[in-house]
Amino acid sequence: MSADQSPLEIKGLRKSYGSFEAVKGVSFDVRPGEIFGLLGPNGAGKTSIISVVVTLERPSAGQALVFGQDVQVNPRYTKSVIGYVPQEIINHGFFNVEEILSFYSGYFGKRKNQDRMEWILQRLQLWEHRKKKVKQLSGGMKRRLLIAKALVHEPKLLLLDEPTAGVDIELRCSLWDFVVELKKMGVTILLTTHYLEEAEKLCDRVAIIHQGELRCVGETHGLIHELTQRQVVVVLKSELKPIRHPLLVAQREHELEFRLPASMAVGELLLELGLDMAVVQDLRISEGSLEDAFQCIVGEKS
Amino acid sequence: MSSKAQLSWVPFFTLFRRECMRFQKVAAQTLLTPLINSSLYLLIFGVSLGQHISLVSGVSYLAFLIPGLVMMSCLNNAFQNSSSSVGGAKFAGELEDFKVTPLSEQQIIWALSFGGLARGLIVGFITYLVGQAFYFLTHGAWLGVEHPLILLFFLIVGGLAFAQLGLMVAFWAKTFDQLSVVGGFILLPLLYLGGVFFSIESLHPFWRNLAQFNPLLYLINGVRYGILGISDVPLGFAAVVSLLALLLMYVLALRLLRVSSFSRW
Ligand SMILES: Nc1ncnc2c1ncn2[C@@H]1O[C@H](COP(=O)(O)OP(=O)(O)OP(=O)(O)O)[C@@H](O)[C@H]1O
Ligand SMILES: [Mg+2]
């Protein structure tokens, strides 16, 4: 396994349930050491893709490669390097948190894993709940237990399917901090979430899928830049008579608000307006958000 | 299919330990209920009815009944353990855990079968002890074990085969109801008609011929030979049939593990 080997490659992946095709030929790569966001509305096919990677589902066509190994051909290897956090809560009947983690370690062939388990439990604030059974945990704790389970064997690729669903704001932040910490430790992370603001801050790259098709993939900020319009507000020293310009969105007393496509530079706009630079008090430029980009892709035809 | 990690015993023993802990945690259901059941059987059949039954072979009816009940408890509990473990895991979504970890098919099948066997042996032993108590009270002496190794052979082969039958049914089943249907409508009649309560010698020839096709007859008679030294069927034949039953169950359980879904109910 070389250092630049892609931790996860999805190639022409299709997945049908009966006659319904949930994933329609999706391809993308996840790069070593990055946080990759797999985004899309409900039913887009995110969980289906992840299920194929962890071998819960068989692909109808195409491949998923984990560090170069096909998950269908060499599942023992790929499973041993993947940490998987499912979207649905898993119950464990009679067992408590500590027992569940020790079983899980054992399934990965680790016998004495006390130190690692304690670190994870402390880090996920589950240490004081380690003697509780799953049904005695709150919803947020159950979700953190899923994450704890996925980490016992020091995975190299972590798949998080909505790890923060049902988790409160404060905890969500601390979870994302933890994800960043894991990234610094060299773990490659693929996550799905419906909190786009958080995804924007967190993800190095994102893919947006819609109705089983990949709509775009790329660097988060590059995508936003490409897909959304910048908002440019020109603040003036004195009031101006009403002006006309195709990109003008609003004119207030001292302000002109424009929406600029990625292709246009701010300088160009100012030149076109032919304003006297002396009257320009201030220039406020804000990028669009991932949410705007998402809307632009998912909203266009559905 | 033969890397180092695959041969590691840690995943196998972990899963086996989990199975044993599972039935210990619900000991009231898994260990106490069978204890009460066997006591009732012994009381009703062995002690009250047994006084009116005489057997060809000359042993008392209670002595005849005890080995049958021991094996019946062992098989029934081995089946229950693996089937309810997998059924419960499907219900909770936990079976997905088995699929996404590097546990191999062999590790899953054998760890779960040995878990079922462990419970079967414990309950079988408890039944034996209860039987001993009844025997001592009615006969004033203990019932010995004639051939301990033969007894162990049949208990282990039968327990594993039934645990694997339980796995097979649980992998196949899509609901809890399907599970209990198999347990109730198929397993129990086979057990009852396998010569637990009566010698097939005493049956009408038609039923006697039919009973020859019940593999349980051989398992139960093997155990009876182990404890009493008597059997309705030739011992060597019983051993071969039992091993074939185990092989068949193993192949079927593996097949169903491969083709059936791990997703939750
Ligand atoms: N086991 C299944 N059988 C039949 N259809 C399924 C199955 N699993 C998923 N689907 C369908 O496939 C499509 C994609 O589902 P999937 O769970 O992959 O979406 P998702 O992107 O994870 O959505 P969400 O954000 O709601 O989790 C949906 O239309 C869903 O109804
Ligand atoms: Mg999903």
CSV table of N, CA, C and O in Angstrom, one decimal, chain A residues 54-56 58 76 79-80 84 86 88-96 99 102-104 106-111 149, chain B residues 5-6 8 10-11 14-15 17-18 21-22 25-26 92-94 96-104 107 258 262 264:
chain,number,residue,atom,x,y,z
A,54,VAL,N,-18.9,-1.4,2.3
A,54,VAL,CA,-18.8,-2.3,3.5
A,54,VAL,C,-19.3,-3.7,3.3
A,54,VAL,O,-19.4,-4.5,4.2
A,55,THR,N,-19.7,-4.0,2.1
A,55,THR,CA,-20.1,-5.3,1.6
A,55,THR,C,-21.5,-5.7,2.2
A,55,THR,O,-21.9,-6.9,2.2
A,56,LEU,N,-22.3,-4.8,2.7
A,56,LEU,CA,-23.6,-5.1,3.2
A,56,LEU,C,-24.5,-5.3,1.9
A,56,LEU,O,-25.5,-6.1,2.0
A,58,ARG,N,-24.3,-6.0,-2.5
A,58,ARG,CA,-23.5,-6.3,-3.6
A,58,ARG,C,-23.8,-5.2,-4.7
A,58,ARG,O,-24.9,-4.9,-4.9
A,76,ARG,N,-11.9,-9.5,3.2
A,76,ARG,CA,-11.3,-9.6,4.6
A,76,ARG,C,-10.3,-8.5,4.8
A,76,ARG,O,-10.2,-7.9,5.9
A,79,LYS,N,-12.3,-4.9,4.8
A,79,LYS,CA,-13.1,-4.7,6.1
A,79,LYS,C,-12.1,-4.4,7.2
A,79,LYS,O,-12.5,-3.7,8.2
A,80,SER,N,-10.9,-5.0,7.2
A,80,SER,CA,-10.0,-4.8,8.3
A,80,SER,C,-9.5,-3.3,8.4
A,80,SER,O,-9.0,-2.9,9.4
A,84,TYR,N,-16.8,1.7,10.1
A,84,TYR,CA,-18.0,2.0,9.5
A,84,TYR,C,-19.0,2.4,10.6
A,84,TYR,O,-19.3,1.7,11.5
A,86,PRO,N,-22.8,3.2,10.8
A,86,PRO,CA,-24.1,3.1,10.0
A,86,PRO,C,-25.0,4.2,10.4
A,86,PRO,O,-24.9,4.9,11.4
A,88,GLU,N,-28.3,3.9,10.8
A,88,GLU,CA,-29.3,3.4,11.8
A,88,GLU,C,-28.6,3.0,13.1
A,88,GLU,O,-27.5,2.3,13.1
A,89,ILE,N,-29.3,3.2,14.2
A,89,ILE,CA,-28.8,2.8,15.5
A,89,ILE,C,-28.8,1.3,15.6
A,89,ILE,O,-29.7,0.6,15.1
A,90,ILE,N,-27.8,0.7,16.1
A,90,ILE,CA,-27.7,-0.8,16.3
A,90,ILE,C,-27.9,-1.1,17.8
A,90,ILE,O,-27.3,-0.4,18.6
A,91,ASN,N,-28.8,-2.0,18.1
A,91,ASN,CA,-29.0,-2.4,19.5
A,91,ASN,C,-28.2,-3.6,19.8
A,91,ASN,O,-27.7,-4.2,18.9
A,92,HIS,N,-27.9,-3.8,21.1
A,92,HIS,CA,-27.1,-4.9,21.4
A,92,HIS,C,-27.7,-5.7,22.6
A,92,HIS,O,-26.9,-6.4,23.3
A,93,GLY,N,-29.0,-5.7,22.7
A,93,GLY,CA,-29.6,-6.5,23.7
A,93,GLY,C,-29.0,-6.4,25.1
A,93,GLY,O,-29.1,-5.3,25.7
A,94,PHE,N,-28.4,-7.4,25.5
A,94,PHE,CA,-28.0,-7.6,26.9
A,94,PHE,C,-26.6,-7.0,27.2
A,94,PHE,O,-26.2,-7.0,28.4
A,95,PHE,N,-25.9,-6.5,26.2
A,95,PHE,CA,-24.5,-6.2,26.5
A,95,PHE,C,-24.3,-4.7,26.8
A,95,PHE,O,-25.1,-3.8,26.3
A,96,ASN,N,-23.3,-4.4,27.7
A,96,ASN,CA,-23.1,-3.0,27.9
A,96,ASN,C,-22.0,-2.5,27.0
A,96,ASN,O,-21.3,-3.2,26.3
A,99,GLU,N,-18.5,-4.1,27.0
A,99,GLU,CA,-18.5,-5.5,26.5
A,99,GLU,C,-18.6,-5.4,24.9
A,99,GLU,O,-17.9,-6.1,24.2
A,102,SER,N,-15.4,-4.5,23.5
A,102,SER,CA,-14.3,-5.6,23.6
A,102,SER,C,-14.7,-6.7,22.6
A,102,SER,O,-13.8,-7.3,22.0
A,103,PHE,N,-15.9,-7.0,22.4
A,103,PHE,CA,-16.3,-8.0,21.3
A,103,PHE,C,-15.8,-7.5,20.0
A,103,PHE,O,-15.3,-8.2,19.2
A,104,TYR,N,-16.2,-6.2,19.8
A,104,TYR,CA,-15.8,-5.6,18.5
A,104,TYR,C,-14.3,-5.7,18.2
A,104,TYR,O,-13.9,-6.0,17.1
A,106,GLY,N,-12.4,-7.9,19.4
A,106,GLY,CA,-12.1,-9.3,19.1
A,106,GLY,C,-12.4,-9.7,17.7
A,106,GLY,O,-11.7,-10.4,17.0
A,107,TYR,N,-13.5,-9.2,17.1
A,107,TYR,CA,-13.9,-9.5,15.8
A,107,TYR,C,-12.8,-9.1,14.8
A,107,TYR,O,-12.6,-9.7,13.7
A,108,PHE,N,-12.0,-8.0,15.2
A,108,PHE,CA,-11.0,-7.5,14.3
A,108,PHE,C,-9.6,-8.2,14.7
A,108,PHE,O,-8.6,-7.7,14.2
A,109,GLY,N,-9.7,-9.2,15.6
A,109,GLY,CA,-8.5,-9.9,15.9
A,109,GLY,C,-7.7,-9.3,17.0
A,109,GLY,O,-6.6,-9.7,17.3
A,110,LYS,N,-8.2,-8.2,17.7
A,110,LYS,CA,-7.5,-7.6,18.8
A,110,LYS,C,-7.9,-8.1,20.1
A,110,LYS,O,-9.1,-8.0,20.5
A,111,ARG,N,-7.0,-8.7,20.9
A,111,ARG,CA,-7.4,-9.3,22.1
A,111,ARG,C,-7.3,-8.3,23.3
A,111,ARG,O,-8.2,-8.1,24.0
A,149,LYS,N,-17.4,2.2,18.2
A,149,LYS,CA,-17.2,0.8,17.7
A,149,LYS,C,-16.4,0.8,16.4
A,149,LYS,O,-15.5,0.0,16.2
B,5,ALA,N,-4.3,-13.5,9.3
B,5,ALA,CA,-5.4,-13.0,10.1
B,5,ALA,C,-6.6,-13.9,10.1
B,5,ALA,O,-7.3,-14.1,11.1
B,6,GLN,N,-6.7,-14.7,9.0
B,6,GLN,CA,-7.9,-15.5,8.8
B,6,GLN,C,-7.8,-16.7,9.8
B,6,GLN,O,-8.8,-17.3,10.2
B,8,SER,N,-6.4,-16.6,12.6
B,8,SER,CA,-6.4,-16.1,14.0
B,8,SER,C,-7.6,-16.7,14.8
B,8,SER,O,-8.7,-16.7,14.3
B,10,VAL,N,-8.6,-15.4,17.6
B,10,VAL,CA,-9.2,-14.3,18.4
B,10,VAL,C,-10.7,-14.0,18.0
B,10,VAL,O,-11.6,-14.0,18.9
B,11,PRO,N,-11.0,-13.8,16.7
B,11,PRO,CA,-12.4,-13.5,16.4
B,11,PRO,C,-13.3,-14.7,16.7
B,11,PRO,O,-14.4,-14.5,17.3
B,14,THR,N,-13.8,-14.8,20.5
B,14,THR,CA,-14.6,-13.6,20.9
B,14,THR,C,-16.1,-13.9,20.7
B,14,THR,O,-16.9,-13.6,21.6
B,15,LEU,N,-16.4,-14.3,19.5
B,15,LEU,CA,-17.8,-14.6,19.2
B,15,LEU,C,-18.3,-15.7,20.0
B,15,LEU,O,-19.5,-15.6,20.5
B,17,ARG,N,-17.3,-16.5,23.0
B,17,ARG,CA,-17.5,-15.9,24.4
B,17,ARG,C,-18.8,-15.1,24.5
B,17,ARG,O,-19.5,-15.1,25.4
B,18,ARG,N,-19.0,-14.3,23.4
B,18,ARG,CA,-20.2,-13.5,23.3
B,18,ARG,C,-21.5,-14.4,23.4
B,18,ARG,O,-22.4,-14.1,24.2
B,21,MET,N,-21.9,-15.6,27.0
B,21,MET,CA,-22.3,-14.5,27.9
B,21,MET,C,-23.8,-14.2,27.6
B,21,MET,O,-24.5,-13.9,28.5
B,22,ARG,N,-24.2,-14.3,26.4
B,22,ARG,CA,-25.6,-14.0,26.0
B,22,ARG,C,-26.5,-14.9,26.8
B,22,ARG,O,-27.5,-14.5,27.4
B,25,LYS,N,-26.6,-14.3,30.5
B,25,LYS,CA,-27.3,-13.0,31.0
B,25,LYS,C,-28.8,-13.3,31.0
B,25,LYS,O,-29.5,-12.5,31.7
B,26,VAL,N,-29.3,-14.2,30.3
B,26,VAL,CA,-30.8,-14.5,30.4
B,26,VAL,C,-30.9,-15.9,30.9
B,26,VAL,O,-31.8,-16.7,30.4
B,92,ALA,N,-32.0,-6.5,16.0
B,92,ALA,CA,-31.4,-5.4,16.5
B,92,ALA,C,-30.5,-4.7,15.5
B,92,ALA,O,-30.0,-3.6,15.7
B,93,GLY,N,-30.3,-5.3,14.4
B,93,GLY,CA,-29.4,-4.8,13.4
B,93,GLY,C,-27.9,-5.2,13.6
B,93,GLY,O,-27.0,-4.8,12.9
B,94,GLU,N,-27.7,-6.0,14.7
B,94,GLU,CA,-26.4,-6.4,15.1
B,94,GLU,C,-25.7,-7.3,14.1
B,94,GLU,O,-24.5,-7.5,14.0
B,96,GLU,N,-25.5,-7.0,11.1
B,96,GLU,CA,-24.7,-6.2,10.1
B,96,GLU,C,-23.3,-6.1,10.6
B,96,GLU,O,-22.3,-6.0,9.9
B,97,ASP,N,-23.1,-6.0,12.0
B,97,ASP,CA,-21.8,-6.0,12.6
B,97,ASP,C,-20.9,-7.2,12.1
B,97,ASP,O,-19.8,-7.0,11.9
B,98,PHE,N,-21.6,-8.3,12.1
B,98,PHE,CA,-20.8,-9.5,11.7
B,98,PHE,C,-20.3,-9.4,10.3
B,98,PHE,O,-19.3,-9.8,9.9
B,99,LYS,N,-21.2,-8.7,9.4
B,99,LYS,CA,-20.9,-8.6,8.0
B,99,LYS,C,-19.8,-7.6,7.7
B,99,LYS,O,-19.0,-7.8,6.8
B,100,VAL,N,-19.7,-6.5,8.5
B,100,VAL,CA,-18.8,-5.5,8.2
B,100,VAL,C,-17.5,-5.6,8.9
B,100,VAL,O,-16.5,-4.9,8.7
B,101,THR,N,-17.4,-6.6,9.8
B,101,THR,CA,-16.1,-6.9,10.5
B,101,THR,C,-15.4,-8.1,9.7
B,101,THR,O,-16.1,-8.8,9.0
B,102,PRO,N,-14.1,-8.3,9.9
B,102,PRO,CA,-13.5,-9.4,9.1
B,102,PRO,C,-13.8,-10.8,9.6
B,102,PRO,O,-13.1,-11.7,9.2
B,103,LEU,N,-14.9,-11.0,10.3
B,103,LEU,CA,-15.2,-12.3,10.7
B,103,LEU,C,-15.5,-13.2,9.5
B,103,LEU,O,-16.2,-12.7,8.6
B,104,SER,N,-14.9,-14.4,9.4
B,104,SER,CA,-15.2,-15.2,8.2
B,104,SER,C,-16.4,-16.0,8.4
B,104,SER,O,-17.0,-16.2,9.5
B,107,GLN,N,-15.8,-18.8,10.9
B,107,GLN,CA,-15.7,-18.3,12.2
B,107,GLN,C,-17.2,-18.1,12.8
B,107,GLN,O,-17.5,-18.5,13.9
B,258,ARG,N,-24.5,-17.6,3.3
B,258,ARG,CA,-24.0,-16.9,2.1
B,258,ARG,C,-25.1,-16.2,1.4
B,258,ARG,O,-24.9,-15.1,0.9
B,262,PHE,N,-28.1,-9.9,5.6
B,262,PHE,CA,-27.7,-9.6,7.0
B,262,PHE,C,-28.5,-8.4,7.5
B,262,PHE,O,-28.3,-8.0,8.6
B,264,ARG,N,-31.5,-5.8,8.8
B,264,ARG,CA,-32.3,-6.0,10.0
B,264,ARG,C,-33.8,-6.3,9.6
B,264,ARG,O,-34.2,-6.0,8.5
